[in-house]
Amino acid sequence: VQLQASGGGLVQAGGSLRLSCVASGSSPYAGAWIRQAPGKEPMFVAAINYRGDRKYYADSVKGRFTIHRGSAKNTLYLQMNSLEPEDTAVYSCGIYKDGSVYYIGSYEDWGQGTQVTVSS
């Protein structure tokens, strides 16, 4: 399975972006978004279960970000609103394998990420 994230870009603080993650050769899957800012460890952002009826978020993005599945079941989206400069990072998506949904090690097949830059 190969994952490809897209949709990043440069946006002003308070703006919005929608990220997409397409899994080639895969049917619906449980997955997550993580992000890594320069010089920092990767951080869990959001996850969704296989059926799409359970969603999980890091405290820092609750109320601003929404993870959801597209009509094409192999696609995940991350709608990001009210963006802040602290959200600047490379965002990547992964497929859930086992373990805690909040633990990055519970996912695999991280694809190439997409850069999100929020200017103040």
Short mmCIF file of N, CA and C in Angstrom, two decimals:
data_model
loop_
_atom_site.label_atom_id
_atom_site.label_comp_id
_atom_site.label_asym_id
_atom_site.label_seq_id
_atom_site.Cartn_x
_atom_site.Cartn_y
_atom_site.Cartn_z
N VAL A 1 0.85 -1.19 0.00
CA VAL A 1 0.00 0.00 0.00
C VAL A 1 0.89 1.25 0.00
N GLN A 2 0.56 2.18 -0.84
CA GLN A 2 1.28 3.46 -0.88
C GLN A 2 0.30 4.58 -0.56
N LEU A 3 0.74 5.46 0.33
CA LEU A 3 -0.08 6.60 0.71
C LEU A 3 0.51 7.86 0.14
N GLN A 4 -0.33 8.73 -0.34
CA GLN A 4 0.12 10.00 -0.89
C GLN A 4 -0.73 11.12 -0.30
N ALA A 5 -0.06 12.00 0.44
CA ALA A 5 -0.73 13.16 1.02
C ALA A 5 -0.55 14.36 0.10
N SER A 6 -1.55 15.21 0.08
CA SER A 6 -1.49 16.42 -0.73
C SER A 6 -2.40 17.48 -0.12
N GLY A 7 -2.30 18.69 -0.66
CA GLY A 7 -3.18 19.76 -0.21
C GLY A 7 -2.53 20.81 0.67
N GLY A 8 -1.26 20.61 0.99
CA GLY A 8 -0.59 21.60 1.82
C GLY A 8 -0.33 22.89 1.07
N GLY A 9 0.18 23.87 1.79
CA GLY A 9 0.49 25.15 1.16
C GLY A 9 0.77 26.21 2.20
N LEU A 10 0.81 27.43 1.73
CA LEU A 10 1.05 28.60 2.60
C LEU A 10 -0.27 29.31 2.83
N VAL A 11 -0.58 29.58 4.09
CA VAL A 11 -1.84 30.23 4.43
C VAL A 11 -1.60 31.18 5.60
N GLN A 12 -2.40 32.22 5.66
CA GLN A 12 -2.28 33.15 6.78
C GLN A 12 -2.98 32.58 8.01
N ALA A 13 -2.55 33.03 9.16
CA ALA A 13 -3.19 32.62 10.41
C ALA A 13 -4.69 32.92 10.34
N GLY A 14 -5.48 31.96 10.80
CA GLY A 14 -6.92 32.08 10.73
C GLY A 14 -7.52 31.46 9.50
N GLY A 15 -6.68 31.09 8.55
CA GLY A 15 -7.15 30.50 7.31
C GLY A 15 -7.41 29.01 7.43
N SER A 16 -7.74 28.41 6.28
CA SER A 16 -8.11 26.99 6.24
C SER A 16 -7.38 26.28 5.11
N LEU A 17 -7.18 24.99 5.30
CA LEU A 17 -6.65 24.11 4.27
C LEU A 17 -7.33 22.76 4.42
N ARG A 18 -7.42 22.02 3.32
CA ARG A 18 -7.90 20.65 3.40
C ARG A 18 -6.84 19.73 2.80
N LEU A 19 -6.38 18.80 3.61
CA LEU A 19 -5.39 17.82 3.18
C LEU A 19 -6.09 16.54 2.74
N SER A 20 -5.50 15.88 1.75
CA SER A 20 -6.04 14.61 1.26
C SER A 20 -4.98 13.54 1.37
N CYS A 21 -5.43 12.31 1.60
CA CYS A 21 -4.53 11.16 1.66
C CYS A 21 -5.17 10.02 0.89
N VAL A 22 -4.52 9.61 -0.18
CA VAL A 22 -5.04 8.52 -1.00
C VAL A 22 -4.17 7.29 -0.82
N ALA A 23 -4.82 6.16 -0.55
CA ALA A 23 -4.11 4.90 -0.39
C ALA A 23 -4.29 4.08 -1.66
N SER A 24 -3.22 3.87 -2.38
CA SER A 24 -3.31 3.08 -3.60
C SER A 24 -3.42 1.62 -3.24
N GLY A 25 -4.25 0.90 -3.96
CA GLY A 25 -4.35 -0.52 -3.74
C GLY A 25 -4.97 -0.90 -2.42
N SER A 26 -5.82 -0.03 -1.86
CA SER A 26 -6.41 -0.33 -0.56
C SER A 26 -7.87 0.03 -0.54
N SER A 27 -8.65 -0.76 0.17
CA SER A 27 -10.05 -0.45 0.41
C SER A 27 -10.14 0.39 1.67
N PRO A 28 -11.34 0.62 2.21
CA PRO A 28 -11.43 1.46 3.42
C PRO A 28 -10.47 1.02 4.52
N TYR A 29 -9.88 1.97 5.18
CA TYR A 29 -8.91 1.66 6.21
C TYR A 29 -9.04 2.63 7.36
N ALA A 30 -8.60 2.19 8.52
CA ALA A 30 -8.46 3.08 9.67
C ALA A 30 -7.13 3.79 9.51
N GLY A 31 -7.11 5.07 9.74
CA GLY A 31 -5.87 5.80 9.52
C GLY A 31 -5.74 7.03 10.37
N ALA A 32 -4.63 7.70 10.22
CA ALA A 32 -4.34 8.86 11.04
C ALA A 32 -3.48 9.86 10.29
N TRP A 33 -3.52 11.07 10.80
CA TRP A 33 -2.61 12.12 10.37
C TRP A 33 -1.65 12.43 11.51
N ILE A 34 -0.39 12.64 11.14
CA ILE A 34 0.59 13.13 12.10
C ILE A 34 1.25 14.35 11.48
N ARG A 35 2.00 15.07 12.28
CA ARG A 35 2.75 16.19 11.73
C ARG A 35 4.10 16.27 12.43
N GLN A 36 5.06 16.82 11.72
CA GLN A 36 6.38 17.02 12.28
C GLN A 36 6.87 18.40 11.91
N ALA A 37 7.08 19.20 12.93
CA ALA A 37 7.63 20.54 12.74
C ALA A 37 9.15 20.46 12.76
N PRO A 38 9.82 21.42 12.17
CA PRO A 38 11.30 21.40 12.13
C PRO A 38 11.90 21.30 13.52
N GLY A 39 12.79 20.35 13.70
CA GLY A 39 13.47 20.20 14.97
C GLY A 39 12.65 19.56 16.07
N LYS A 40 11.46 19.06 15.74
CA LYS A 40 10.59 18.47 16.76
C LYS A 40 10.25 17.04 16.40
N GLU A 41 9.77 16.30 17.41
CA GLU A 41 9.34 14.93 17.18
C GLU A 41 7.99 14.91 16.45
N PRO A 42 7.71 13.83 15.72
CA PRO A 42 6.39 13.70 15.10
C PRO A 42 5.30 13.72 16.16
N MET A 43 4.17 14.30 15.81
CA MET A 43 3.07 14.44 16.76
C MET A 43 1.77 13.92 16.15
N PHE A 44 1.04 13.13 16.92
CA PHE A 44 -0.28 12.66 16.51
C PHE A 44 -1.21 13.86 16.34
N VAL A 45 -2.00 13.85 15.26
CA VAL A 45 -2.95 14.94 15.02
C VAL A 45 -4.39 14.44 15.10
N ALA A 46 -4.73 13.43 14.30
CA ALA A 46 -6.11 12.94 14.26
C ALA A 46 -6.14 11.54 13.69
N ALA A 47 -7.18 10.77 14.06
CA ALA A 47 -7.34 9.42 13.55
C ALA A 47 -8.81 9.13 13.35
N ILE A 48 -9.08 8.14 12.52
CA ILE A 48 -10.45 7.73 12.24
C ILE A 48 -10.47 6.22 12.14
N ASN A 49 -11.57 5.60 12.61
CA ASN A 49 -11.62 4.14 12.58
C ASN A 49 -12.07 3.65 11.21
N TYR A 50 -12.12 2.33 11.08
CA TYR A 50 -12.42 1.70 9.78
C TYR A 50 -13.79 2.14 9.24
N ARG A 51 -14.78 2.19 10.13
CA ARG A 51 -16.13 2.53 9.66
C ARG A 51 -16.31 4.03 9.48
N GLY A 52 -15.40 4.80 10.05
CA GLY A 52 -15.52 6.25 9.94
C GLY A 52 -16.44 6.88 10.95
N ASP A 53 -16.88 6.12 11.94
CA ASP A 53 -17.82 6.66 12.92
C ASP A 53 -17.15 6.99 14.26
N ARG A 54 -15.85 6.80 14.35
CA ARG A 54 -15.12 7.22 15.54
C ARG A 54 -13.91 8.03 15.12
N LYS A 55 -13.75 9.17 15.76
CA LYS A 55 -12.66 10.07 15.40
C LYS A 55 -11.93 10.50 16.65
N TYR A 56 -10.65 10.71 16.52
CA TYR A 56 -9.80 11.01 17.66
C TYR A 56 -8.91 12.19 17.29
N TYR A 57 -8.70 13.08 18.25
CA TYR A 57 -7.93 14.29 17.97
C TYR A 57 -6.94 14.61 19.09
N ALA A 58 -5.83 15.20 18.71
CA ALA A 58 -4.94 15.77 19.70
C ALA A 58 -5.62 17.00 20.30
N ASP A 59 -5.35 17.25 21.58
CA ASP A 59 -5.99 18.38 22.25
C ASP A 59 -5.73 19.70 21.52
N SER A 60 -4.55 19.83 20.95
CA SER A 60 -4.16 21.10 20.34
C SER A 60 -4.95 21.43 19.07
N VAL A 61 -5.64 20.44 18.50
CA VAL A 61 -6.38 20.69 17.26
C VAL A 61 -7.89 20.48 17.40
N LYS A 62 -8.33 20.02 18.56
CA LYS A 62 -9.77 19.80 18.78
C LYS A 62 -10.55 21.08 18.54
N GLY A 63 -11.65 20.94 17.81
CA GLY A 63 -12.49 22.09 17.52
C GLY A 63 -12.05 22.88 16.30
N ARG A 64 -10.84 22.60 15.81
CA ARG A 64 -10.33 23.31 14.63
C ARG A 64 -10.14 22.38 13.44
N PHE A 65 -9.72 21.14 13.71
CA PHE A 65 -9.45 20.18 12.64
C PHE A 65 -10.54 19.11 12.64
N THR A 66 -10.84 18.59 11.44
CA THR A 66 -11.80 17.49 11.30
C THR A 66 -11.24 16.46 10.34
N ILE A 67 -11.20 15.21 10.79
CA ILE A 67 -10.79 14.11 9.92
C ILE A 67 -12.04 13.43 9.41
N HIS A 68 -12.06 13.09 8.14
CA HIS A 68 -13.21 12.37 7.60
C HIS A 68 -12.79 11.58 6.39
N ARG A 69 -13.66 10.65 6.02
CA ARG A 69 -13.39 9.79 4.87
C ARG A 69 -14.14 10.31 3.67
N GLY A 70 -13.55 10.19 2.51
CA GLY A 70 -14.20 10.62 1.29
C GLY A 70 -15.13 9.56 0.75
N SER A 71 -15.89 9.92 -0.28
CA SER A 71 -16.79 8.96 -0.92
C SER A 71 -15.99 7.81 -1.53
N ALA A 72 -14.81 8.12 -2.00
CA ALA A 72 -13.86 7.07 -2.39
C ALA A 72 -13.23 6.57 -1.11
N LYS A 73 -13.56 5.37 -0.69
CA LYS A 73 -13.26 4.90 0.65
C LYS A 73 -11.78 4.79 0.95
N ASN A 74 -10.93 4.89 -0.09
CA ASN A 74 -9.51 4.80 0.19
C ASN A 74 -8.88 6.18 0.41
N THR A 75 -9.72 7.18 0.63
CA THR A 75 -9.23 8.55 0.80
C THR A 75 -9.62 9.11 2.16
N LEU A 76 -8.65 9.71 2.82
CA LEU A 76 -8.90 10.42 4.07
C LEU A 76 -8.65 11.90 3.84
N TYR A 77 -9.40 12.70 4.57
CA TYR A 77 -9.21 14.14 4.50
C TYR A 77 -8.94 14.69 5.91
N LEU A 78 -8.24 15.80 5.94
CA LEU A 78 -8.08 16.55 7.18
C LEU A 78 -8.44 18.00 6.88
N GLN A 79 -9.60 18.40 7.34
CA GLN A 79 -10.02 19.79 7.18
C GLN A 79 -9.45 20.59 8.35
N MET A 80 -8.67 21.60 8.02
CA MET A 80 -7.99 22.39 9.05
C MET A 80 -8.49 23.82 8.98
N ASN A 81 -9.14 24.26 10.03
CA ASN A 81 -9.66 25.63 10.12
C ASN A 81 -8.96 26.38 11.24
N SER A 82 -9.09 27.69 11.21
CA SER A 82 -8.48 28.55 12.24
C SER A 82 -7.02 28.20 12.45
N LEU A 83 -6.30 28.09 11.37
CA LEU A 83 -4.90 27.69 11.45
C LEU A 83 -4.06 28.71 12.20
N GLU A 84 -3.07 28.20 12.91
CA GLU A 84 -2.18 29.00 13.72
C GLU A 84 -0.74 28.76 13.26
N PRO A 85 0.15 29.72 13.48
CA PRO A 85 1.55 29.49 13.09
C PRO A 85 2.13 28.21 13.70
N GLU A 86 1.64 27.82 14.87
CA GLU A 86 2.13 26.60 15.52
C GLU A 86 1.72 25.34 14.77
N ASP A 87 0.81 25.46 13.82
CA ASP A 87 0.40 24.30 13.03
C ASP A 87 1.36 24.04 11.86
N THR A 88 2.32 24.91 11.67
CA THR A 88 3.29 24.75 10.59
C THR A 88 4.08 23.46 10.78
N ALA A 89 4.04 22.59 9.77
CA ALA A 89 4.70 21.28 9.86
C ALA A 89 4.51 20.54 8.55
N VAL A 90 5.20 19.41 8.44
CA VAL A 90 4.93 18.46 7.37
C VAL A 90 3.89 17.48 7.90
N TYR A 91 2.81 17.34 7.17
CA TYR A 91 1.71 16.46 7.58
C TYR A 91 1.76 15.18 6.73
N SER A 92 1.65 14.03 7.44
CA SER A 92 1.70 12.74 6.77
C SER A 92 0.52 11.89 7.24
N CYS A 93 0.16 10.89 6.43
CA CYS A 93 -0.92 9.98 6.80
C CYS A 93 -0.41 8.56 6.86
N GLY A 94 -1.05 7.76 7.71
CA GLY A 94 -0.65 6.38 7.90
C GLY A 94 -1.85 5.48 8.09
N ILE A 95 -1.63 4.17 7.94
CA ILE A 95 -2.68 3.17 8.11
C ILE A 95 -2.53 2.50 9.46
N TYR A 96 -3.65 2.34 10.15
CA TYR A 96 -3.63 1.73 11.48
C TYR A 96 -3.32 0.23 11.40
N LYS A 97 -2.46 -0.24 12.31
CA LYS A 97 -2.21 -1.68 12.39
C LYS A 97 -2.72 -2.23 13.71
N ASP A 98 -2.23 -1.78 14.86
CA ASP A 98 -2.74 -2.19 16.16
C ASP A 98 -2.21 -1.25 17.23
N GLY A 99 -2.80 -1.34 18.41
CA GLY A 99 -2.35 -0.53 19.53
C GLY A 99 -3.20 0.72 19.71
N SER A 100 -2.72 1.60 20.58
CA SER A 100 -3.44 2.83 20.87
C SER A 100 -3.54 3.71 19.63
N VAL A 101 -4.71 4.27 19.41
CA VAL A 101 -4.90 5.13 18.22
C VAL A 101 -4.11 6.42 18.35
N TYR A 102 -3.70 6.77 19.58
CA TYR A 102 -2.97 8.02 19.78
C TYR A 102 -1.46 7.84 19.64
N TYR A 103 -1.04 6.62 19.47
CA TYR A 103 0.39 6.29 19.42
C TYR A 103 0.84 6.17 17.97
N ILE A 104 1.85 6.94 17.58
CA ILE A 104 2.29 6.95 16.19
C ILE A 104 2.77 5.57 15.76
N GLY A 105 3.36 4.82 16.68
CA GLY A 105 3.84 3.48 16.37
C GLY A 105 2.74 2.49 16.02
N SER A 106 1.49 2.86 16.21
CA SER A 106 0.37 1.98 15.88
C SER A 106 0.01 2.02 14.40
N TYR A 107 0.72 2.85 13.66
CA TYR A 107 0.41 3.03 12.24
C TYR A 107 1.61 2.64 11.38
N GLU A 108 1.34 2.38 10.11
CA GLU A 108 2.40 2.01 9.19
C GLU A 108 2.12 2.63 7.83
N ASP A 109 3.07 2.38 6.92
CA ASP A 109 2.93 2.83 5.53
C ASP A 109 2.81 4.33 5.40
N TRP A 110 3.52 5.06 6.27
CA TRP A 110 3.50 6.51 6.15
C TRP A 110 4.03 6.91 4.78
N GLY A 111 3.23 7.68 4.10
CA GLY A 111 3.64 8.15 2.79
C GLY A 111 4.40 9.46 2.89
N GLN A 112 4.76 9.99 1.76
CA GLN A 112 5.43 11.28 1.72
C GLN A 112 4.45 12.35 2.16
N GLY A 113 4.88 13.23 3.04
CA GLY A 113 4.00 14.22 3.59
C GLY A 113 3.82 15.44 2.71
N THR A 114 3.02 16.35 3.22
CA THR A 114 2.76 17.61 2.53
C THR A 114 3.01 18.76 3.49
N GLN A 115 3.68 19.80 3.01
CA GLN A 115 4.08 20.91 3.87
C GLN A 115 2.93 21.89 4.07
N VAL A 116 2.70 22.22 5.33
CA VAL A 116 1.73 23.26 5.68
C VAL A 116 2.49 24.37 6.39
N THR A 117 2.37 25.58 5.88
CA THR A 117 3.03 26.73 6.48
C THR A 117 1.99 27.80 6.77
N VAL A 118 1.93 28.21 8.04
CA VAL A 118 0.97 29.22 8.47
C VAL A 118 1.73 30.46 8.88
N SER A 119 1.47 31.55 8.20
CA SER A 119 2.16 32.80 8.49
C SER A 119 1.34 33.63 9.48
N SER A 120 2.05 34.40 10.31
CA SER A 120 1.36 35.20 11.32
C SER A 120 1.02 36.58 10.79
#
